[in-house]
Coordinates of C-alpha atoms in Angstrom, one line a residue:
M1 CA 26.8 -104.1 -71.2
E2 CA 30.2 -101.7 -71.3
E3 CA 27.8 -98.4 -72.0
T4 CA 25.6 -99.4 -68.6
S5 CA 29.1 -100.3 -67.0
L6 CA 30.1 -96.6 -67.6
R7 CA 27.1 -95.1 -66.9
R8 CA 27.6 -96.8 -63.8
R9 CA 30.3 -95.2 -63.3
R10 CA 29.7 -91.8 -64.3
E11 CA 26.3 -92.0 -61.9
D12 CA 28.3 -93.1 -59.3
E13 CA 30.7 -90.3 -59.5
K14 CA 27.8 -87.5 -60.0
S15 CA 26.3 -89.1 -56.6
T16 CA 30.4 -89.0 -55.0
H17 CA 30.1 -85.0 -56.0
S18 CA 27.3 -84.4 -54.6
T19 CA 28.0 -85.5 -51.2
E20 CA 30.9 -84.0 -51.1
L21 CA 29.5 -80.6 -51.7
K22 CA 27.1 -81.7 -48.8
T23 CA 29.7 -82.1 -46.1
T24 CA 32.4 -79.5 -47.4
S25 CA 34.2 -77.9 -44.6
L26 CA 37.5 -75.8 -43.6
Q27 CA 40.9 -77.6 -45.7
K28 CA 44.1 -77.8 -44.1
E29 CA 46.2 -75.5 -46.0
V30 CA 48.6 -73.7 -43.6
G31 CA 51.1 -74.7 -42.6
L32 CA 54.4 -74.7 -39.5
L33 CA 55.9 -71.4 -41.5
S34 CA 52.2 -69.8 -42.5
G35 CA 51.0 -70.3 -38.5
I36 CA 54.7 -68.6 -37.2
C37 CA 53.7 -66.1 -39.5
I38 CA 49.9 -65.4 -38.6
I39 CA 51.2 -65.4 -35.2
V40 CA 53.8 -63.1 -35.8
G41 CA 52.1 -60.9 -38.4
T42 CA 49.7 -60.6 -36.0
I43 CA 50.9 -60.0 -32.6
I44 CA 53.4 -57.1 -34.0
G45 CA 51.4 -54.3 -35.6
S46 CA 51.3 -50.7 -34.2
G47 CA 52.1 -51.0 -31.1
I48 CA 55.3 -51.6 -30.2
F49 CA 56.0 -48.8 -33.2
I50 CA 54.2 -46.5 -31.7
S51 CA 53.8 -46.4 -27.8
P52 CA 56.6 -48.1 -26.1
K53 CA 55.9 -45.2 -24.0
S54 CA 53.1 -46.1 -22.4
V55 CA 54.8 -48.8 -20.4
L56 CA 57.6 -46.1 -19.9
A57 CA 55.3 -44.2 -18.1
N58 CA 53.9 -46.5 -16.1
T59 CA 57.3 -47.8 -14.5
E60 CA 59.4 -44.6 -14.8
S61 CA 62.6 -46.1 -15.3
V62 CA 64.4 -48.6 -18.2
G63 CA 65.7 -51.9 -16.1
P64 CA 61.7 -52.4 -14.8
C65 CA 60.5 -51.4 -18.3
L66 CA 62.6 -53.8 -20.4
I67 CA 61.7 -56.4 -16.6
I68 CA 57.9 -55.7 -18.4
W69 CA 58.5 -56.5 -21.6
A70 CA 60.3 -59.3 -21.5
A71 CA 57.5 -60.9 -18.5
C72 CA 54.7 -60.4 -21.1
G73 CA 56.4 -62.3 -23.2
I74 CA 56.6 -64.8 -20.9
L75 CA 52.9 -64.5 -20.3
A76 CA 52.1 -64.9 -24.1
T77 CA 54.2 -67.7 -24.3
L78 CA 52.9 -69.7 -20.9
G79 CA 49.3 -68.4 -22.0
A80 CA 49.3 -70.1 -25.9
L81 CA 51.2 -73.4 -24.3
C82 CA 47.9 -73.7 -22.4
F83 CA 45.9 -72.8 -25.6
A84 CA 48.5 -75.6 -27.4
E85 CA 46.9 -78.7 -25.1
L86 CA 43.5 -76.6 -25.6
G87 CA 43.7 -76.4 -29.3
T88 CA 45.2 -80.3 -29.7
M89 CA 43.1 -81.4 -27.7
I90 CA 39.8 -80.1 -29.3
T91 CA 41.1 -79.2 -32.6
K92 CA 37.9 -76.7 -33.4
S93 CA 38.6 -73.5 -35.4
G94 CA 37.2 -70.9 -33.4
G95 CA 39.4 -70.1 -30.4
E96 CA 38.5 -69.6 -26.8
Y97 CA 34.7 -70.9 -28.4
P98 CA 34.7 -74.1 -28.6
Y99 CA 36.8 -74.7 -25.3
L100 CA 34.3 -72.8 -23.5
M101 CA 31.8 -74.5 -24.7
E102 CA 33.4 -78.5 -23.9
A103 CA 34.4 -77.2 -20.5
F104 CA 31.7 -74.7 -19.1
G105 CA 28.5 -75.3 -21.2
P106 CA 26.9 -72.8 -23.9
I107 CA 26.5 -69.8 -21.8
P108 CA 30.1 -68.8 -21.3
A109 CA 30.5 -69.7 -24.5
Y110 CA 27.8 -68.1 -26.2
L111 CA 28.7 -64.1 -24.4
F112 CA 32.2 -64.8 -25.3
S113 CA 31.7 -64.7 -28.9
W114 CA 29.0 -61.9 -28.2
T115 CA 31.2 -59.4 -26.9
S116 CA 34.5 -61.0 -29.2
L117 CA 32.2 -61.0 -32.8
I118 CA 30.3 -57.3 -31.5
V119 CA 33.0 -55.1 -30.1
M120 CA 36.3 -56.9 -29.5
K121 CA 37.3 -57.9 -32.7
P122 CA 35.6 -55.8 -35.3
S123 CA 37.4 -52.0 -33.4
S124 CA 40.5 -53.9 -33.1
F125 CA 40.7 -54.6 -36.6
A126 CA 39.3 -51.2 -37.3
I127 CA 41.8 -49.7 -35.1
I128 CA 44.2 -51.2 -36.8
C129 CA 43.4 -50.0 -40.6
L130 CA 43.0 -46.2 -38.9
S131 CA 46.2 -46.9 -37.8
F132 CA 47.5 -48.1 -41.2
S133 CA 45.6 -45.0 -42.9
E134 CA 47.2 -42.4 -40.6
Y135 CA 50.9 -43.3 -41.4
V136 CA 50.1 -43.8 -44.9
C137 CA 48.7 -40.2 -45.4
A138 CA 50.8 -39.1 -43.5
A139 CA 53.1 -39.0 -46.3
F140 CA 50.8 -37.3 -48.5
Y141 CA 50.3 -34.5 -45.9
S142 CA 53.7 -33.6 -44.2
G143 CA 53.6 -31.0 -41.6
C144 CA 50.0 -31.1 -41.5
K145 CA 47.1 -33.3 -40.0
P146 CA 45.1 -35.1 -42.9
P147 CA 41.3 -34.8 -43.4
A148 CA 39.6 -37.0 -41.2
V149 CA 37.3 -37.8 -44.0
V150 CA 40.8 -38.8 -46.0
V151 CA 42.3 -41.3 -43.3
K152 CA 38.3 -42.5 -43.0
L153 CA 37.7 -44.0 -46.0
L154 CA 41.4 -44.9 -46.6
A155 CA 40.5 -47.3 -43.5
A156 CA 37.6 -48.4 -45.5
A157 CA 39.6 -49.1 -48.8
A158 CA 41.7 -51.0 -46.0
I159 CA 38.9 -53.6 -44.7
L160 CA 37.4 -53.9 -47.7
F161 CA 40.4 -54.8 -49.5
I162 CA 41.6 -57.8 -46.8
T163 CA 38.0 -59.1 -45.9
T164 CA 38.4 -59.8 -49.9
V165 CA 41.6 -60.9 -49.5
N166 CA 40.5 -63.5 -47.0
A167 CA 37.2 -64.0 -48.7
L168 CA 38.6 -65.2 -51.8
S169 CA 41.2 -67.9 -50.5
V170 CA 42.3 -69.3 -47.8
R171 CA 46.1 -69.7 -49.3
L172 CA 45.8 -66.4 -50.7
G173 CA 45.0 -64.7 -47.3
S174 CA 48.5 -66.8 -45.7
Y175 CA 50.7 -65.8 -48.9
V176 CA 49.5 -62.3 -47.7
Q177 CA 50.6 -62.7 -44.0
N178 CA 53.3 -64.3 -45.3
V179 CA 54.5 -61.3 -47.5
F180 CA 53.6 -58.4 -44.6
T181 CA 55.2 -60.8 -42.1
A182 CA 58.2 -61.0 -43.7
A183 CA 57.9 -56.5 -45.0
K184 CA 57.5 -55.9 -40.9
M185 CA 60.8 -57.8 -40.1
V186 CA 62.4 -56.1 -42.6
I187 CA 62.0 -53.1 -40.3
V188 CA 62.4 -54.8 -36.9
A189 CA 66.2 -55.9 -38.2
I190 CA 66.5 -52.4 -39.1
I191 CA 65.6 -50.7 -36.2
I192 CA 67.3 -54.0 -33.9
I193 CA 71.6 -53.4 -36.2
S194 CA 70.8 -50.2 -35.4
G195 CA 70.3 -49.8 -31.8
L196 CA 73.4 -52.7 -31.7
V197 CA 75.3 -51.2 -34.0
F198 CA 74.8 -47.3 -31.0
L199 CA 74.9 -49.8 -28.1
A200 CA 79.1 -51.2 -29.7
Q201 CA 79.8 -47.8 -29.8
G202 CA 79.2 -47.2 -26.4
N203 CA 76.0 -45.8 -26.0
V204 CA 74.9 -46.7 -23.1
K205 CA 74.3 -43.4 -20.8
N206 CA 70.7 -44.4 -20.5
F207 CA 71.0 -47.6 -18.8
Q208 CA 73.3 -46.4 -15.9
N209 CA 71.2 -46.3 -12.6
S210 CA 68.7 -48.5 -14.7
F211 CA 66.5 -48.6 -11.3
E212 CA 66.6 -45.4 -10.4
G213 CA 63.2 -43.7 -9.5
T214 CA 60.7 -47.0 -10.3
Q215 CA 57.5 -46.6 -10.0
T216 CA 56.1 -49.9 -7.3
S217 CA 52.7 -49.1 -7.1
V218 CA 50.4 -52.0 -7.6
G219 CA 48.2 -50.0 -10.5
A220 CA 51.5 -48.9 -11.8
I221 CA 52.9 -53.0 -12.4
S222 CA 49.3 -53.9 -13.7
L223 CA 49.0 -50.5 -16.6
A224 CA 52.1 -51.4 -17.3
F225 CA 52.0 -55.1 -17.9
Y226 CA 48.2 -53.9 -19.2
N227 CA 50.0 -51.9 -22.1
G228 CA 53.0 -54.5 -22.6
L229 CA 50.0 -57.9 -22.9
W230 CA 48.3 -55.3 -25.7
A231 CA 51.3 -55.0 -27.5
Y232 CA 51.2 -58.9 -27.4
D233 CA 47.7 -59.6 -27.9
G234 CA 47.2 -62.2 -30.8
W235 CA 49.5 -64.7 -28.9
N236 CA 46.2 -67.1 -29.0
Q237 CA 45.1 -66.0 -32.7
L238 CA 46.4 -69.8 -34.1
N239 CA 43.8 -71.6 -31.7
Y240 CA 40.7 -70.0 -34.2
I241 CA 41.9 -71.6 -37.3
T242 CA 43.0 -75.6 -35.7
E243 CA 40.9 -76.6 -37.9
E244 CA 43.3 -75.6 -41.2
L245 CA 45.8 -76.1 -39.7
R246 CA 48.3 -78.8 -41.4
N247 CA 49.0 -82.0 -38.8
P248 CA 47.9 -79.8 -35.9
Y249 CA 49.9 -81.9 -33.2
R250 CA 52.5 -80.5 -34.2
N251 CA 52.4 -77.5 -36.0
L252 CA 50.4 -75.5 -33.5
P253 CA 52.6 -76.3 -30.6
M254 CA 56.0 -76.2 -32.7
A255 CA 54.8 -72.4 -34.3
I256 CA 54.1 -71.3 -30.8
V257 CA 57.5 -72.0 -29.5
I258 CA 59.1 -70.5 -32.0
G259 CA 56.5 -68.0 -32.8
I260 CA 56.2 -65.6 -29.5
P261 CA 59.5 -66.4 -28.0
L262 CA 60.7 -64.3 -31.6
V263 CA 58.4 -61.5 -30.9
T264 CA 59.7 -61.4 -27.4
V265 CA 63.0 -61.2 -28.3
C266 CA 62.2 -58.2 -31.3
Y267 CA 60.3 -56.4 -28.9
I268 CA 63.1 -56.6 -25.9
L269 CA 65.6 -55.6 -28.8
M270 CA 63.8 -52.4 -30.1
N271 CA 63.0 -51.1 -26.4
I272 CA 67.0 -51.4 -26.0
A273 CA 67.8 -49.6 -29.2
Y274 CA 64.9 -46.7 -28.6
F275 CA 67.7 -46.3 -25.5
T276 CA 70.6 -46.7 -27.4
V277 CA 69.4 -43.4 -29.1
M278 CA 66.7 -41.5 -27.0
T279 CA 66.5 -39.7 -23.5
P280 CA 64.0 -41.9 -21.3
T281 CA 62.1 -38.0 -21.3
E282 CA 62.2 -38.0 -25.5
L283 CA 61.1 -41.0 -25.3
L284 CA 57.4 -40.1 -23.3
Q285 CA 57.7 -36.5 -25.1
S286 CA 57.6 -38.8 -28.6
Q287 CA 54.2 -38.9 -30.8
A288 CA 55.6 -42.1 -32.7
V289 CA 58.7 -43.6 -31.1
A290 CA 60.0 -45.4 -34.1
V291 CA 59.5 -42.0 -35.9
T292 CA 61.7 -40.4 -33.7
F293 CA 64.1 -43.0 -34.3
G294 CA 64.1 -43.1 -38.1
D295 CA 64.0 -39.4 -38.3
R296 CA 67.6 -39.7 -36.0
V297 CA 69.3 -42.7 -37.0
L298 CA 67.8 -43.3 -41.1
Y299 CA 67.9 -39.8 -42.4
P300 CA 67.4 -39.4 -44.6
A301 CA 65.9 -42.5 -45.7
S302 CA 63.6 -42.1 -42.6
W303 CA 60.8 -42.7 -44.8
V304 CA 61.3 -46.1 -44.5
V305 CA 60.3 -46.3 -41.2
P306 CA 56.1 -45.4 -41.9
L307 CA 56.2 -47.0 -44.4
F308 CA 57.3 -49.8 -42.9
V309 CA 54.7 -49.2 -40.3
A310 CA 51.8 -49.4 -42.8
F311 CA 52.7 -52.6 -43.9
S312 CA 53.6 -54.0 -40.3
T313 CA 49.6 -52.6 -39.4
I314 CA 47.7 -53.7 -42.5
G315 CA 49.5 -57.3 -42.3
A316 CA 48.1 -57.2 -38.3
A317 CA 45.1 -56.3 -40.2
N318 CA 45.3 -59.7 -41.8
G319 CA 46.1 -61.6 -39.3
T320 CA 42.9 -60.6 -37.4
C321 CA 40.8 -60.7 -39.9
F322 CA 41.8 -64.5 -41.2
T323 CA 41.4 -65.5 -37.8
A324 CA 38.2 -64.0 -36.4
G325 CA 36.3 -64.9 -39.3
R326 CA 36.7 -68.5 -38.1
L327 CA 35.4 -67.5 -34.7
I328 CA 32.0 -65.9 -36.5
Y329 CA 31.6 -69.3 -38.6
V330 CA 31.7 -71.7 -35.8
A331 CA 29.4 -69.4 -33.7
G332 CA 26.8 -69.5 -36.7
R333 CA 27.8 -73.6 -37.3
E334 CA 26.7 -74.0 -32.9
G335 CA 23.6 -72.0 -33.8
H336 CA 25.0 -69.1 -31.5
M337 CA 25.0 -66.5 -34.9
L338 CA 22.9 -66.6 -37.7
K339 CA 22.7 -69.9 -39.6
V340 CA 23.6 -68.0 -42.4
L341 CA 27.5 -67.0 -40.9
S342 CA 27.7 -70.7 -40.4
Y343 CA 27.8 -71.3 -44.5
I344 CA 31.1 -71.8 -46.3
S345 CA 31.7 -71.0 -50.2
V346 CA 31.9 -74.5 -52.4
K347 CA 33.4 -73.0 -54.6
R348 CA 36.4 -70.7 -52.9
L349 CA 36.0 -73.2 -49.6
T350 CA 36.0 -70.3 -46.6
P351 CA 33.6 -68.6 -45.0
A352 CA 33.0 -65.7 -46.4
P353 CA 29.9 -64.7 -44.8
A354 CA 31.4 -64.9 -41.9
L355 CA 34.5 -62.8 -42.8
I356 CA 31.5 -60.1 -45.3
F357 CA 30.0 -59.8 -41.3
Y358 CA 33.6 -59.2 -39.6
G359 CA 33.8 -56.7 -41.9
I360 CA 31.1 -54.9 -41.9
I361 CA 30.6 -53.9 -38.4
A362 CA 34.5 -53.1 -38.8
I363 CA 33.3 -50.6 -41.9
I364 CA 30.9 -49.1 -38.6
Y365 CA 33.4 -48.8 -36.4
I366 CA 35.8 -46.5 -38.3
I367 CA 32.7 -44.3 -38.7
P368 CA 33.4 -42.2 -35.2
G369 CA 37.2 -42.8 -35.5
D370 CA 38.1 -42.6 -32.4
I371 CA 37.7 -45.3 -30.2
N372 CA 40.5 -46.2 -28.6
S373 CA 39.2 -45.6 -24.9
L374 CA 36.6 -48.3 -25.3
V375 CA 38.7 -50.5 -26.7
N376 CA 41.3 -50.4 -23.7
Y377 CA 38.2 -50.9 -20.8
F378 CA 37.4 -53.8 -23.2
S379 CA 40.8 -55.1 -23.0
F380 CA 40.3 -56.3 -19.1
A381 CA 37.5 -58.3 -20.6
A382 CA 39.9 -59.8 -22.9
W383 CA 41.6 -61.1 -19.8
L384 CA 38.2 -62.3 -17.7
F385 CA 38.1 -64.8 -21.1
Y386 CA 41.5 -65.9 -21.3
G387 CA 41.8 -66.9 -17.4
M388 CA 37.8 -68.2 -17.9
T389 CA 39.4 -70.6 -20.6
I390 CA 42.9 -71.7 -19.2
L391 CA 40.9 -72.9 -16.0
G392 CA 38.6 -74.5 -18.3
L393 CA 41.8 -76.3 -18.9
V394 CA 41.8 -77.0 -15.5
V395 CA 38.4 -78.2 -14.7
M396 CA 38.8 -80.5 -18.0
R397 CA 41.5 -82.4 -16.1
F398 CA 38.9 -83.4 -14.1
T399 CA 35.6 -83.8 -15.9
R400 CA 37.2 -85.1 -18.8
K401 CA 39.4 -87.3 -18.3
D402 CA 38.7 -89.2 -21.4
L403 CA 40.0 -86.7 -24.0
E404 CA 43.5 -87.8 -25.8
R405 CA 46.3 -85.0 -24.8
P406 CA 48.8 -84.9 -27.5
I407 CA 50.6 -81.7 -25.4
K408 CA 49.8 -81.6 -21.4
V409 CA 51.5 -79.2 -20.3
P410 CA 52.9 -78.9 -16.4
L411 CA 49.3 -78.0 -13.8
F412 CA 51.3 -75.1 -12.9
I413 CA 51.6 -73.7 -15.6
P414 CA 47.8 -72.3 -16.3
I415 CA 47.6 -72.4 -12.3
I416 CA 49.9 -69.5 -12.5
V417 CA 48.4 -67.8 -16.0
I418 CA 45.3 -68.1 -14.2
L419 CA 46.0 -65.6 -10.9
V420 CA 47.9 -63.8 -13.3
S421 CA 44.8 -63.2 -15.0
L422 CA 43.0 -62.4 -12.0
F423 CA 45.5 -59.7 -10.8
L424 CA 44.8 -57.4 -14.7
I425 CA 40.9 -58.2 -13.9
L426 CA 41.6 -56.9 -10.7
A427 CA 44.2 -54.3 -10.1
P428 CA 42.8 -51.8 -12.5
I429 CA 39.9 -51.2 -11.2
I430 CA 40.8 -52.0 -7.9
S431 CA 44.4 -48.8 -8.7
E432 CA 41.3 -46.9 -10.6
P433 CA 37.7 -47.7 -10.3
A434 CA 35.2 -46.6 -12.5
W435 CA 31.9 -46.1 -14.1
E436 CA 33.0 -47.8 -17.9
Y437 CA 34.3 -51.2 -16.4
L438 CA 30.4 -51.6 -15.0
Y439 CA 29.2 -50.7 -18.2
C440 CA 31.7 -53.5 -19.7
V441 CA 30.0 -55.9 -17.2
L442 CA 26.6 -55.1 -18.2
F443 CA 26.8 -55.1 -21.8
I444 CA 28.5 -59.1 -21.9
L445 CA 25.4 -59.8 -19.7
S446 CA 23.2 -58.0 -21.5
G447 CA 23.9 -61.2 -24.2
L448 CA 22.5 -63.6 -21.6
I449 CA 19.1 -61.5 -23.2
F450 CA 19.9 -62.9 -27.0
Y451 CA 20.9 -66.2 -25.6
F452 CA 17.3 -66.8 -24.2
L453 CA 15.7 -65.2 -26.9
F454 CA 17.0 -67.0 -29.7
V455 CA 19.1 -69.7 -28.5
Y456 CA 18.0 -71.5 -25.8
Y457 CA 13.8 -70.3 -26.3
K458 CA 14.7 -71.4 -29.8
F459 CA 12.5 -68.2 -31.3
G460 CA 14.5 -68.5 -33.9
W461 CA 12.5 -66.1 -36.8
A462 CA 15.7 -64.6 -37.5
Q463 CA 17.1 -68.4 -38.5
R464 CA 14.4 -69.0 -40.7
I465 CA 14.9 -65.8 -42.6
S466 CA 18.6 -65.4 -42.6
S467 CA 18.3 -69.7 -44.1
K468 CA 15.6 -67.8 -46.8
Y469 CA 19.2 -66.0 -48.6
Q470 CA 21.5 -69.1 -48.3
Q471 CA 23.2 -69.2 -51.9
K472 CA 24.4 -71.4 -54.6
G473 CA 27.3 -70.6 -54.0
V474 CA 27.8 -71.2 -49.7
R475 CA 26.9 -74.6 -48.4
K476 CA 25.5 -74.9 -45.0
V477 CA 28.0 -77.1 -41.9
P478 CA 25.5 -79.1 -39.8
R479 CA 26.0 -78.6 -35.7
L480 CA 27.3 -81.8 -34.6
D481 CA 27.2 -83.4 -31.1
S482 CA 30.2 -82.6 -28.1
A483 CA 31.6 -86.1 -28.7
H484 CA 31.2 -86.3 -32.4
R485 CA 33.0 -83.1 -32.8
I486 CA 36.0 -83.8 -31.3
A487 CA 36.0 -87.2 -32.3
S488 CA 35.4 -86.1 -36.2
S489 CA 38.0 -83.5 -35.8
E490 CA 40.9 -85.8 -34.6
L491 CA 40.3 -88.6 -37.5
H492 CA 40.2 -85.0 -39.9
T493 CA 36.7 -85.9 -41.7
P494 CA 34.2 -83.9 -43.4
Q495 CA 31.9 -82.7 -41.2

């Protein structure tokens, strides 16, 4: 009897283990501190160190320049609070994707995933890694421009390293993010403290008559906002990993309320620090503002600036990879990408196929090297989808009243963000019309061809081919209907 009972118990354990493998899901490994680090680490990349002169170039005076940086921080915070309501109402990874799906259906969601996965996310990842590579190479090629091949190879190596780290372990990816975020906060603190010391010594000449010669045209203001918001890009990144947040109802809004205002204060103080050392003219002529600041303030230890800027960029790249991989995973799970992209590594509990796909596309973008102009024209598409997503929040207030809303922002907040998004979309086109904006729209709409061929009409030859390559170490996550997806995520049950 005892042997029979023991045998049955072992069989039950095997059956339970088998069931667990079939319902493998992403694990809740990200706490409040890691969430704040993802926000801060992803937002603070290379932008604030290299190109604050873009905002100054469009405002043409110090006062409005600082106001634009503050206004961009407020807008990012308001947008992130709207995303906090969406993220706690629909606790699904993938950022805008599941919210557009719930609000407007599969077509807008597919167009977002199409644009993000093929261009915006991987090209941004590639550019950040190229910036990291250029700063590292500059230390070994002082006085001359480093060879393009060396820069590209090092950038590709950085992509491979970051992709591998995030594919191996969620916890390891979080630890890497925490370390690099701490490193970049060190250089931020050095610049801010140095600036405050110079300010206390009476270096306030550049703040006198700070509104003189201000550029007030709509086009100039919109372009200043564009450049400022580019430096804040990443304010919505935590919504891409909602399924992996511990206690998302508390930690998601807390990370937003702490992280983005912290970044805003840092950005304003860093710009003040720059103006205590450089005149507006000198700042505009500088190729790398932070390096110029370091040469004047930290010499002979000015080498720490490019070193920590490299840490900053690699940290931003890691945060981008960590979150974008989840968008690809969710799109694959919904049947909008290859099925293999929805598989989760059973051993590692990470969306490894999605991360590998993301890394490969990013390496392809490194080959041409200079794709900054392309990404700039696609940045207006990003605000198109931000505006659509927050419009979806307003729509679901009336169409999905049944959904539980642990966080509910006042209605005027999403309305403000929608109006600002509309301004940011239309103002650059009206002020400086260019064919590239039309090409961008056509590319977004071209996603409809793939949607109707492979999703709507289910000509799934590509899906069937990808299914043949399912490996032993990965497990497919089944699609769930809309209502069950929300209910199951709120109960934290395996999918």
